[in-house]
Coordinates of C-alpha atoms and ligand atoms in Angstrom, one line a residue:
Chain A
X873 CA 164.8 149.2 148.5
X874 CA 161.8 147.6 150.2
X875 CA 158.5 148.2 148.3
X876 CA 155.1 145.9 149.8
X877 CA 153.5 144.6 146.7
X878 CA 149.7 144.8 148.7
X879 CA 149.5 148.1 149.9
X880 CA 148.7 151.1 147.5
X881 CA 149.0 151.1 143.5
X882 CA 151.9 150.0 142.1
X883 CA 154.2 152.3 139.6
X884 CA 152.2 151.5 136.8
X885 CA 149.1 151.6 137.9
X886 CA 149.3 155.3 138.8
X887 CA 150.5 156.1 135.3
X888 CA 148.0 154.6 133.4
X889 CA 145.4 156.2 135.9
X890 CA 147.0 159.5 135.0
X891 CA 147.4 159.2 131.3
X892 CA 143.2 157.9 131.6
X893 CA 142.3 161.3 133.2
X894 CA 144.6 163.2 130.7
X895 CA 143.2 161.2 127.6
X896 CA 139.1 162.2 129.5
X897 CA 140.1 165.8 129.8
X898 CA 141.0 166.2 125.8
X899 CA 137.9 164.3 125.1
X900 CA 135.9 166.6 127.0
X901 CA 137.6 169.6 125.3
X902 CA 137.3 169.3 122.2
X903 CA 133.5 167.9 122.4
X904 CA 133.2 171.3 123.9
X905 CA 134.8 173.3 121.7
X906 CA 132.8 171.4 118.7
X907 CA 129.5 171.7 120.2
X908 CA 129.8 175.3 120.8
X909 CA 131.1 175.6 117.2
X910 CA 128.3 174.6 116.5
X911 CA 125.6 176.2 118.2
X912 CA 127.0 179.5 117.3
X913 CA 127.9 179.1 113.9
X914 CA 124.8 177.2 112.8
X915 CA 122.2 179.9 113.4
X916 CA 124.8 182.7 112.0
X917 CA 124.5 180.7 108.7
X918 CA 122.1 182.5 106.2
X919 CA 119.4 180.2 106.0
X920 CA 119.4 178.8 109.4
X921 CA 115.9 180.7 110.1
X922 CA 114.4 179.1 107.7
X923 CA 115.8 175.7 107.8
X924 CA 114.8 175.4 111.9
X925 CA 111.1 176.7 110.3
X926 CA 110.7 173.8 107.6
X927 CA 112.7 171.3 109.4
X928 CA 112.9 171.7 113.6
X929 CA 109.7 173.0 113.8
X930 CA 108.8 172.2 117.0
X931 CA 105.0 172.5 116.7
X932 CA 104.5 170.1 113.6
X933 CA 106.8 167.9 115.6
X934 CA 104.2 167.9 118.4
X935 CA 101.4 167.5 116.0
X936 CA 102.2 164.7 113.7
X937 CA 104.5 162.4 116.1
X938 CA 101.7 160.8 117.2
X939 CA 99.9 159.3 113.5
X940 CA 103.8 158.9 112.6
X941 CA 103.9 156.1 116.1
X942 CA 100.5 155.1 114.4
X943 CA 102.3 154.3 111.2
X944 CA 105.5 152.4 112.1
X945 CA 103.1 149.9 113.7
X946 CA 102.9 149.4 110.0
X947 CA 106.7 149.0 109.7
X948 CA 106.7 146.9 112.9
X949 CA 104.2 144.4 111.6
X950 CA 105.7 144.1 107.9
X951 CA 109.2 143.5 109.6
X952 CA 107.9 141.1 112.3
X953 CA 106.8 138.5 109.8
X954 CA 109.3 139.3 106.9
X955 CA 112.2 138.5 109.8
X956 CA 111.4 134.7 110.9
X957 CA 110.6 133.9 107.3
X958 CA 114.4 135.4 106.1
X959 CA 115.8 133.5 108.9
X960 CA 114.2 130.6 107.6
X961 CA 114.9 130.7 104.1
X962 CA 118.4 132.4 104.3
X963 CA 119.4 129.0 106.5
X964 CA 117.9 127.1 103.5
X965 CA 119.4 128.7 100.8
X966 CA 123.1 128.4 102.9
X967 CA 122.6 124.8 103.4
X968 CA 121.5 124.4 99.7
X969 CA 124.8 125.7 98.5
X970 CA 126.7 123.8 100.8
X971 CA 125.2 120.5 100.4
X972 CA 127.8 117.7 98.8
X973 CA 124.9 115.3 97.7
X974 CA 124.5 115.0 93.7
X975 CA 121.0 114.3 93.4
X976 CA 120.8 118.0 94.8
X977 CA 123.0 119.4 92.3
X978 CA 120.0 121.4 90.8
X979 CA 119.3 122.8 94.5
X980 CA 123.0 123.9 95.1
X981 CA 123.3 125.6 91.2
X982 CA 119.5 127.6 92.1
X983 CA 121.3 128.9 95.6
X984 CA 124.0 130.0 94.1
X985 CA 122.4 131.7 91.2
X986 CA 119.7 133.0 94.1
X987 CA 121.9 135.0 96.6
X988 CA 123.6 136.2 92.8
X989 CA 120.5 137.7 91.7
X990 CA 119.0 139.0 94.5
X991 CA 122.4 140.5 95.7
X992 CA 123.0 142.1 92.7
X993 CA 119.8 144.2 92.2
X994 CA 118.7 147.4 94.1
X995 CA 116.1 146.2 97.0
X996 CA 114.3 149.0 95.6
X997 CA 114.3 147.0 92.4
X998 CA 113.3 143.9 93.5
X999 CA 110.7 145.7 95.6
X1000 CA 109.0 147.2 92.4
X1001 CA 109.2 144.4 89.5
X1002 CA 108.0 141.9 92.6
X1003 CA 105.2 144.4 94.4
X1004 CA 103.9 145.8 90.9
X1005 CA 104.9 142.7 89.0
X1006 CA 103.5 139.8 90.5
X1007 CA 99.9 141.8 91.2
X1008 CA 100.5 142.9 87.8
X1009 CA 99.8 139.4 86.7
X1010 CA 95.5 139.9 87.2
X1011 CA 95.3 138.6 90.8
X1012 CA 92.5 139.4 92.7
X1013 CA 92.0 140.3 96.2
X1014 CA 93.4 139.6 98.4
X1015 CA 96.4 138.0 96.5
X1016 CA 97.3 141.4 94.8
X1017 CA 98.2 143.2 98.3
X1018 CA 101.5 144.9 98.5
X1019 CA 102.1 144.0 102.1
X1020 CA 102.3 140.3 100.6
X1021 CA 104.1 141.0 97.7
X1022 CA 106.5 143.8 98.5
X1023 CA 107.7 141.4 102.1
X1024 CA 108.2 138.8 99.6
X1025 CA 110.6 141.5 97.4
X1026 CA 112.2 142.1 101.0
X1027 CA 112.4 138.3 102.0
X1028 CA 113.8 137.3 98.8
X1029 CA 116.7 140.0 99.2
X1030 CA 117.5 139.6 102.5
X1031 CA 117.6 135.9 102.4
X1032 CA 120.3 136.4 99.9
X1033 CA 122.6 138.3 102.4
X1034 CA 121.4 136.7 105.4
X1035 CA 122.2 133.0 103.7
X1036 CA 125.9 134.5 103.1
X1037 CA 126.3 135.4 106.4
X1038 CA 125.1 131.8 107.6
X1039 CA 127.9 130.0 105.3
X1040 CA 130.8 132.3 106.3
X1041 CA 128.9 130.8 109.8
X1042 CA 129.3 127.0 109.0
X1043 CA 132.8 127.9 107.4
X1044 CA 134.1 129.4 110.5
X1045 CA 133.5 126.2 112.7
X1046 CA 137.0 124.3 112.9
X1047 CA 136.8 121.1 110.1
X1048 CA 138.2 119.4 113.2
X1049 CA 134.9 119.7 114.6
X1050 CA 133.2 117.9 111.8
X1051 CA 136.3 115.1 112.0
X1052 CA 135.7 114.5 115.9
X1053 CA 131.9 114.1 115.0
X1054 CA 131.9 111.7 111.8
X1055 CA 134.5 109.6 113.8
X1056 CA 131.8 109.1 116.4
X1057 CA 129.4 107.4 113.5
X1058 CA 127.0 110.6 112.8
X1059 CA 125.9 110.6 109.2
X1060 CA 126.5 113.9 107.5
X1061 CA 123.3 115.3 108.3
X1062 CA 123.1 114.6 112.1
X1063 CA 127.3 116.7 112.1
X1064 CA 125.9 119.7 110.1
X1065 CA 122.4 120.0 112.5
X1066 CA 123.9 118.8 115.8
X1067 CA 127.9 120.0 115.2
X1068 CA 128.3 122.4 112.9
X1069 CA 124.7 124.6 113.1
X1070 CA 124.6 125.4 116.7
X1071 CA 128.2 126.6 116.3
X1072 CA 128.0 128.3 113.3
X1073 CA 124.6 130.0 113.9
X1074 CA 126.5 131.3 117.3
X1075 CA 129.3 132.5 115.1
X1076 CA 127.0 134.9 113.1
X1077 CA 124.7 136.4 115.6
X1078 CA 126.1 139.8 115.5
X1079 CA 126.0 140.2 112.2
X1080 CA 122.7 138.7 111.5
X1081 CA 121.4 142.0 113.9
X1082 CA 123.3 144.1 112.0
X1083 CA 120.9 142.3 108.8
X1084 CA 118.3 142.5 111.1
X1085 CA 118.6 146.5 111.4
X1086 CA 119.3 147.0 108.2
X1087 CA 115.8 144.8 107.3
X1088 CA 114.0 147.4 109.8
X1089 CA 114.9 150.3 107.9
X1090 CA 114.1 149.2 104.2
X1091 CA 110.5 148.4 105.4
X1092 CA 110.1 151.8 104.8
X1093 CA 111.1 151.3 100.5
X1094 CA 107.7 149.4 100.9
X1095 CA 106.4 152.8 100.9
X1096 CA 106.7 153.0 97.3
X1097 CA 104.4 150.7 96.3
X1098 CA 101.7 151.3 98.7
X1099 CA 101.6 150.9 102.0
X1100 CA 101.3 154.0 104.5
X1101 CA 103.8 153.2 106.7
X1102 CA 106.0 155.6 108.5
X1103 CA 108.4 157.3 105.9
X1104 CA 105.0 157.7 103.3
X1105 CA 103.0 158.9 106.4
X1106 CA 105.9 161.0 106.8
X1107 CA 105.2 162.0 103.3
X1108 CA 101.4 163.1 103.6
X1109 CA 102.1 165.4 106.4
X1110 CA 105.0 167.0 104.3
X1111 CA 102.6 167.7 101.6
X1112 CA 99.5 168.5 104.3
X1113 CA 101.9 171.2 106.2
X1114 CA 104.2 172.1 103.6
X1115 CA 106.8 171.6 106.1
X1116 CA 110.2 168.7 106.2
X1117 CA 110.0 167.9 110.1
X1118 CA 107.7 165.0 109.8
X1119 CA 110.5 163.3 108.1
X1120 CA 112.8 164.2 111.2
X1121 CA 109.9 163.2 113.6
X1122 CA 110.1 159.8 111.8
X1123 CA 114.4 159.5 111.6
X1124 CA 113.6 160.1 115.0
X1125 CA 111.6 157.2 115.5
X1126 CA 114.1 155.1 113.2
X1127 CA 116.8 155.9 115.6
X1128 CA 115.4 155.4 119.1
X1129 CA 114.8 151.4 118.2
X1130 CA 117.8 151.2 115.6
X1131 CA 120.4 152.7 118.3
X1132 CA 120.1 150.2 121.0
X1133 CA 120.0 147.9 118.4
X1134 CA 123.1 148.8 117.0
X1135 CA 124.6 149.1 119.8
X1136 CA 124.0 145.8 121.1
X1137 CA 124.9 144.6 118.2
X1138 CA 128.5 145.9 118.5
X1139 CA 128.5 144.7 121.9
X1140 CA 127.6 141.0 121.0
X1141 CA 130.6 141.4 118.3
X1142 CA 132.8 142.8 120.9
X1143 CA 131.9 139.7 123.4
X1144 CA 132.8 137.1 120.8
X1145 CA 136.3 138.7 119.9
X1146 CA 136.8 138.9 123.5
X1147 CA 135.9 135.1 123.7
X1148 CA 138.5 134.1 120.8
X1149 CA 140.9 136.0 122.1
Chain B
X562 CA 142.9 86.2 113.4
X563 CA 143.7 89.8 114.4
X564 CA 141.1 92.5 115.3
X565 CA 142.9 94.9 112.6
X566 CA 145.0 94.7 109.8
X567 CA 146.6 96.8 107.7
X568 CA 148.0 95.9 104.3
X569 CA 149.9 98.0 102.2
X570 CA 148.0 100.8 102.7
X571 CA 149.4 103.5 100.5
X572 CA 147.8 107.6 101.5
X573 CA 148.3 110.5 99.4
X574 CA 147.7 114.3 99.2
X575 CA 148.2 115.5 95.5
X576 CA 151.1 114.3 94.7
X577 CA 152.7 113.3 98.2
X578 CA 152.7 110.1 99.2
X579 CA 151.7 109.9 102.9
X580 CA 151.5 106.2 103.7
X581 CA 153.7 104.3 101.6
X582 CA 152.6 100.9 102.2
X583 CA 152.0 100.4 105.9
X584 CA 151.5 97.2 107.1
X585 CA 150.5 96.2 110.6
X586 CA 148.6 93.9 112.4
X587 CA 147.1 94.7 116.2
X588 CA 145.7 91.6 117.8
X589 CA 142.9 91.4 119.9
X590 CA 143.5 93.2 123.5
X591 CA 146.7 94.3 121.9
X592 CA 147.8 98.2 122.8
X593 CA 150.7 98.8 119.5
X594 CA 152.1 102.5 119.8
X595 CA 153.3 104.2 116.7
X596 CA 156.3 106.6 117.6
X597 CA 158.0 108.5 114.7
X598 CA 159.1 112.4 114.0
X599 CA 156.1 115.0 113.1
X600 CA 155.3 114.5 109.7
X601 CA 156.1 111.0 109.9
X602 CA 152.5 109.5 109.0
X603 CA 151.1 108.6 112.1
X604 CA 147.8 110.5 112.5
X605 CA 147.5 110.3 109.0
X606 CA 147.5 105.8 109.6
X607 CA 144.7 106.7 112.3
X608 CA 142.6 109.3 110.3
X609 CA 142.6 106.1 107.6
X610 CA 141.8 103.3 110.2
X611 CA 138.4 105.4 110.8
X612 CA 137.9 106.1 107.1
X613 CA 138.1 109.9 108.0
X614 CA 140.7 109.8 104.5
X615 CA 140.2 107.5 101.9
X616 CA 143.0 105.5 100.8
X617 CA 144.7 104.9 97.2
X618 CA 145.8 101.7 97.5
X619 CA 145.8 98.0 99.6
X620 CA 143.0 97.3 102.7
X621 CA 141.9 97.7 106.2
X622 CA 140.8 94.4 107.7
X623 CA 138.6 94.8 110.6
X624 CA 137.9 91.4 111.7
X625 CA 139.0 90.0 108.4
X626 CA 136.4 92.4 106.4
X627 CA 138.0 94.6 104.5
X628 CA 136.1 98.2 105.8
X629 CA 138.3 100.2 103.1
X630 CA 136.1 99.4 100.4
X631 CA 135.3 102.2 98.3
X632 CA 131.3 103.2 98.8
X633 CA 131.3 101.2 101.9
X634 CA 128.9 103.6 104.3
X635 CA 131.3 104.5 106.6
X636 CA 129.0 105.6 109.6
X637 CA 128.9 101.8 110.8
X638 CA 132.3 101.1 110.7
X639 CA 133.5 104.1 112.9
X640 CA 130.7 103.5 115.2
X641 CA 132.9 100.3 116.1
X642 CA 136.5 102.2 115.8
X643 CA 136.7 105.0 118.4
X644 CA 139.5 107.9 118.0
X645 CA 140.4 110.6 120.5
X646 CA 142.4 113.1 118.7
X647 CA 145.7 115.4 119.8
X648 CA 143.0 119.2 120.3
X649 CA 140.4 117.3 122.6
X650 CA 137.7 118.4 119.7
X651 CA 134.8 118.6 122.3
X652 CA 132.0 120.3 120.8
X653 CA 132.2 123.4 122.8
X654 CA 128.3 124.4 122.7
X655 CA 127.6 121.3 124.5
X656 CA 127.7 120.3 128.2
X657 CA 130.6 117.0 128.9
X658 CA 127.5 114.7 129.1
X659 CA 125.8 115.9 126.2
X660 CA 128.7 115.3 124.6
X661 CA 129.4 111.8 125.5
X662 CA 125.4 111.1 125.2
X663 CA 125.0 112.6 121.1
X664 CA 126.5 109.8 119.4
X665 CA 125.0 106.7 121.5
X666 CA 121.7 108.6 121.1
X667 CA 122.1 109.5 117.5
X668 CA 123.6 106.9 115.8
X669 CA 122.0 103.9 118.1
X670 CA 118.4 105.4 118.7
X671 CA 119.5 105.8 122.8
X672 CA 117.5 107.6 125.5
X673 CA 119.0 110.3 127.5
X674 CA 117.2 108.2 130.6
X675 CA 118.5 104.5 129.4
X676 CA 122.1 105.7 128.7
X677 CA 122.9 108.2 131.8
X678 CA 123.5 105.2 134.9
X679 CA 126.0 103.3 131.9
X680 CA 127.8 107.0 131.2
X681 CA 127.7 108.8 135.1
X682 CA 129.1 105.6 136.2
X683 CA 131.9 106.2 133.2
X684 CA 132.5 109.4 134.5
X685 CA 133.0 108.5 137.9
X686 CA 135.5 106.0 136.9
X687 CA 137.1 108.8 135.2
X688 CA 137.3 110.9 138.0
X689 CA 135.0 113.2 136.0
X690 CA 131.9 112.6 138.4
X691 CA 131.5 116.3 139.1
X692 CA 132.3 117.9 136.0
X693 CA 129.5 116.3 133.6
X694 CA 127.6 119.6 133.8
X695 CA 130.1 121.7 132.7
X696 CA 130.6 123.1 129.5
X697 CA 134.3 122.1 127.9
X698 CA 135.7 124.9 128.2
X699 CA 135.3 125.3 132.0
X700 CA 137.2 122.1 132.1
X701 CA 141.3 121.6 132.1
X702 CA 142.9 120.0 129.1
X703 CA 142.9 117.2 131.1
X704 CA 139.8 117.1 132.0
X705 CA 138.7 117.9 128.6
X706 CA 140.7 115.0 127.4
X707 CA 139.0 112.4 129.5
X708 CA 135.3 113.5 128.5
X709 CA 137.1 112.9 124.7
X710 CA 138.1 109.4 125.8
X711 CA 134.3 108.7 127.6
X712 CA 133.1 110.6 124.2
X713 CA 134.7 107.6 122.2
X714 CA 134.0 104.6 124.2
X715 CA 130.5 105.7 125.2
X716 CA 129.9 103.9 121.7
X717 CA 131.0 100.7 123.2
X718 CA 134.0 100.5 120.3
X719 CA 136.1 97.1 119.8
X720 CA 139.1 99.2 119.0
X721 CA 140.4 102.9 120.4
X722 CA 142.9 104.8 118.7
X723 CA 144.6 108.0 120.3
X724 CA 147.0 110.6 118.1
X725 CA 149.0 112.1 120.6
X726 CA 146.8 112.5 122.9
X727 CA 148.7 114.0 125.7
X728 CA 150.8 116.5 123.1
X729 CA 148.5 119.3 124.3
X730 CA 148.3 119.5 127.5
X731 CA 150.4 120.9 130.5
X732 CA 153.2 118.2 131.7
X733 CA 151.3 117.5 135.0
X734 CA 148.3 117.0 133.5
X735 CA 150.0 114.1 131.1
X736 CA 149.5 111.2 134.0
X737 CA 146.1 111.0 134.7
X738 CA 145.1 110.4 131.1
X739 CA 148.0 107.8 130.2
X740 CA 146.2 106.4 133.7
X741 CA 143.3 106.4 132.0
X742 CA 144.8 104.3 129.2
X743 CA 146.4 101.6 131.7
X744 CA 142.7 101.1 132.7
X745 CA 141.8 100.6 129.4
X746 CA 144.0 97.7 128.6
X747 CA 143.6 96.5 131.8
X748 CA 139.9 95.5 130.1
X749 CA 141.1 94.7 127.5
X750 CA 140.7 97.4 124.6
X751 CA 142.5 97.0 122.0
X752 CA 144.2 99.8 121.4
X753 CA 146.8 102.1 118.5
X754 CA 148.4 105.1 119.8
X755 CA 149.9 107.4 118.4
X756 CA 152.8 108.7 120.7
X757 CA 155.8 111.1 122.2
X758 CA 155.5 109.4 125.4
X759 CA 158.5 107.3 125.3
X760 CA 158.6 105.9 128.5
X761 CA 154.7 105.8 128.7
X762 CA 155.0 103.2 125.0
X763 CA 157.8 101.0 126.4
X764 CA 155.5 100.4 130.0
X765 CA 152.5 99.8 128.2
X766 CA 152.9 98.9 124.6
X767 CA 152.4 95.3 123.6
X768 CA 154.4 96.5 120.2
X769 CA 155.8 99.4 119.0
X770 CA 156.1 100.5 115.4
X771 CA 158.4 103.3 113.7
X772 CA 157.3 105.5 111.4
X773 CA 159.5 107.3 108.8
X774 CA 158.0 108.9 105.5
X775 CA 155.4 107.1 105.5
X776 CA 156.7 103.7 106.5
X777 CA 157.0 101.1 109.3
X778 CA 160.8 101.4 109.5
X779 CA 160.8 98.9 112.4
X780 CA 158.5 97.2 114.6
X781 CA 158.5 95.0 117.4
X782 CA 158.0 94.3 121.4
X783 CA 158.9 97.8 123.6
X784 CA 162.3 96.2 125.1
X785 CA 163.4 95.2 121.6
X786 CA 162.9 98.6 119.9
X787 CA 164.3 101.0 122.3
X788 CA 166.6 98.6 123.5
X789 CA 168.3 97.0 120.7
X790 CA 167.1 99.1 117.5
X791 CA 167.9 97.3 114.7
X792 CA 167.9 100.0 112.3
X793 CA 170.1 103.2 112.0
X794 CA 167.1 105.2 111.7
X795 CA 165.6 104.1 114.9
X796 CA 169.0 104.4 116.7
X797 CA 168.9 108.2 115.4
X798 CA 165.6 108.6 116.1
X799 CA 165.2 107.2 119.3
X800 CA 169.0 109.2 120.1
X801 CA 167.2 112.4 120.1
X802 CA 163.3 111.3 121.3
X803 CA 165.1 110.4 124.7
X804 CA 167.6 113.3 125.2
Ligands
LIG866 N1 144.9 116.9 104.7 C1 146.2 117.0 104.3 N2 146.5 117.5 103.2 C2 147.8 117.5 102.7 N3 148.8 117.0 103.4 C3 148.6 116.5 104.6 C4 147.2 116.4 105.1 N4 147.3 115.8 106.3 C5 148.6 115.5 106.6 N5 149.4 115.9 105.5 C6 150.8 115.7 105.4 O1 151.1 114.4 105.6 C7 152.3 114.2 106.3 C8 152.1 113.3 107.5 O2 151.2 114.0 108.4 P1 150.8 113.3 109.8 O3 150.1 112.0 109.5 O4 150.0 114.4 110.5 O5 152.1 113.0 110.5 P2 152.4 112.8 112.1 O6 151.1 112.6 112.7 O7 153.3 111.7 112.1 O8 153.1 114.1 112.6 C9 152.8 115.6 106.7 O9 153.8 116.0 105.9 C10 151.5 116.4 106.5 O10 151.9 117.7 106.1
LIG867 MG1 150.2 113.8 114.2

């Protein structure tokens, strides 16, 4: 038997084209099937009526999207300055730990018991004894703001996490690495910022955006403490209308910037597995 | 005097003794090839010659100074010893030039513009002329290898060692980097290598040394040591290195 290797797919190739469109079709089934489960059963529940009243009401949607935009500008600014400065410090607080030196013992002992503390509270926690604390103290405008103080209760956290994440970074670069440098005459110093870093840093990217999602969504515990950002905005209209779809209106608004964020995220992620094979 | 000297150096991890008591001397200009099973002690030698381990016991003589003092700052002492290891070790988020420019800019206060004529016109002796661009990892393993050697002697070292460097890459790709080596003595480096290249150490060795746990079993000129072993231990060894 004679078969040309060029022309046509081969054997395998059809089946796994076959077994893809068989796989698609079940897919597509049973999305079907659970969709229209859905939309049928849902409204036949006993409350529906009034739970697409209070919560998918489509005319307090229109009204109030608008001032909710309005107030995750709020959200957007708290989480565009709180971001660089965890970046900063989380990098800080990783090298602290890390660092061999004794005459910075102290330093390596305060990061450790840093990402301890500030990893083992509730943000929310952190977010009142630091945004009512600290102001609590007789500080005068404008030093008793909560934008300042409850970003610092949100910095302080997320540098905790985000400093982890930067050490499981410099662990995961190959101590070969470090070898092939120091052999070359670099002090420590000039291996970890020209070596080590650049990898490591690399390393961690996906899942400093997952911290980075995570960071835009507890702007919102800010709320508690004063500032009207989205989910207290959110709030106000709830009381105003007597009615819950504000708070959809603003998961809405949640998910249309944390969705492509996630998924890129996961796609970064997937990249680098690809890349180490 | 010789350029290096090792005496009695004795390496160990916990409780294992990895050098036990090695003694050699490489002369100026002098290539000396260490052969000896896996496990035998060999990189370990290297990794001590560039202070990358610390030793227990006895001295490295670099010129007669002993460079194995404890608290000595190591930096300027492996700025004159160069290594190339077995895995290449290229730091991958750099480009070949950047990595052969880092150290010479780093550790000797360098410009980009003063070193690149001194390191293209190293690449092009390596046959590397159009590859300084490229990231490592769009190189071969011989290619990658080569920018290791550059790597190391952009530093303008007095002595090179090598642990196994050809171990790792594809059997065709071996020549052009033991090439690379016959250049090198050609000038003069002096030179330790750690080695499986059997044939490669008795062409171009000036002296070879075996290593068994952790000590120079035998030593001596290429022809003498694969020719006329004088211990069992190299006779066995040798028996199955060149089957
Ligand atoms: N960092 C280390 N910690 C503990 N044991 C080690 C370490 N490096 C090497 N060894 C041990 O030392 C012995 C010699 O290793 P090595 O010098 O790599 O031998 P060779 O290069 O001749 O194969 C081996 O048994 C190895 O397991
Ligand atoms: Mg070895």
């Amino acid at each position: 038997m004679t078969r040309n290797r060029t022309a046509g797919p081969t054997r395998r190739e059809l089946f796994e084209t076959q077994q893809r469109w068989r796989s698609i079709r079940i897919a597509a089934t049973s999305t079907v099937l659970v969709v229209v489960a859905l939309i049928v059963l849902v409204p036949l529940a006993p409350g529906w009526a009034k739970v697409q009243q209070s919560f998918f009401n489509g005319e307090v949607l229109v009204k109030t999207f608008p001032k909710l935009l309005e107030a995750f500008k709020i959200n957007v600014m708290i989480f565009a300055w709180s971001a660089p400065a965890i970046a900063v410090l989380g990098l800080l607080i990783a090298l602290a730990r890390d660092t061999k030196s004794p005459a910075l013992f102290p330093l390596r002992i305060f990061g450790a018991a840093f990402t301890d503390i500030f990893r083992g509270v509730p943000v929310i926690l952190t977010v009142y004894l630091i945004g009512f604390g600290i102001p609590g103290l007789g500080l005068t405008r404008p030093w008793n703001s909560p934008y300042i103080w409850g970003s610092l209760a949100l910095i302080l956290t997320y540098s905790a996490y985000v400093a982890e994440i930067f050490r499981s970074g410099i662990d995961s670069v190959h101590h070969s690495q470090r070898a092939a440098a120091l052999s070359l005459g670099l002090t420590e110093g000039q291996v970890m910022r020209d070596v080590v870093l650049p990898q490591a840093v690399r390393n961690v990217v996906p899942s400093q955006m997952n911290m980075l999602i995570a960071l835009q969504k507890d702007v919102s515990l800010l709320s508690f403490i004063g500032p009207v950002e989205i989910f207290r905005q959110a709030g106000v209209f709830k009381s105003l209308l007597a009615n819950f779809t504000p708070y959809v209106g603003a998961a809405i608004i949640f998910l249309i910037v944390t969705i492509p964020a996630t998924r890129y995220a996961d796609h970064l992620m997937a990249k680098q597995m690809r890349e180490r094979r | 005097m010789s350029k290096l000297n090792l005496r009695n150096v004795v390496k160990r991890f916990g409780d294992r003794t990895v050098c036990d008591g090695i003694d050699l001397t490489v002369d100026e200009g002098q290539m000396v090839c260490l052969i000896g099973a896996s496990g035998a002690g060999k990189s370990t030698v290297l990794r001590c010659i560039n202070l990358l381990e610390p030793i227990e016991d006895g001295e490295i003589l670099l010129d007669g100074v002993d460079i194995s003092v404890p608290g000595l700052d190591p930096q300027s002492v492996r700025a004159r010893i160069g290594i190339v290891f077995q895995s290449f070790n290229l730091f991958p988020h750099m480009t070949a030039l950047d990595n052969v420019m880092l150290a010479p800019r780093r550790v000797r206060g360098r410009t980009r513009a003063e070193l690149l004529p001194q390191i293209e016109e190293m690449f092009e002796r390596f046959g590397l002329a159009d590859r300084m661009l490229n990231y490592p990892d769009q190189l071969s393993g011989g290619q990658q290898q080569r920018v290791a050697i550059v790597r190391a002697l952009a530093m303008q070292p007095e002595v090179m060692l090598f642990d196994e460097i050809t171990s790792a890459l594809d059997p065709q790709l071996v020549g052009e980097v033991l090439d690379v080596l016959l250049m090198l003595k050609q000038q003069g480096m002096t030179m330790v290598m750690a080695t499986h290249e059997m044939g490669f150490a008795r062409q171009a060795a000036d002296k070879v040394c075996f290593l068994q746990n952790g000590r120079i079993v035998e030593e001596g000129p290429p022809e003498q040591l694969f020719d006329h072993p004088r211990q069992d231990a190299t006779r066995q060894f040798l028996a199955r290195a060149l089957k």
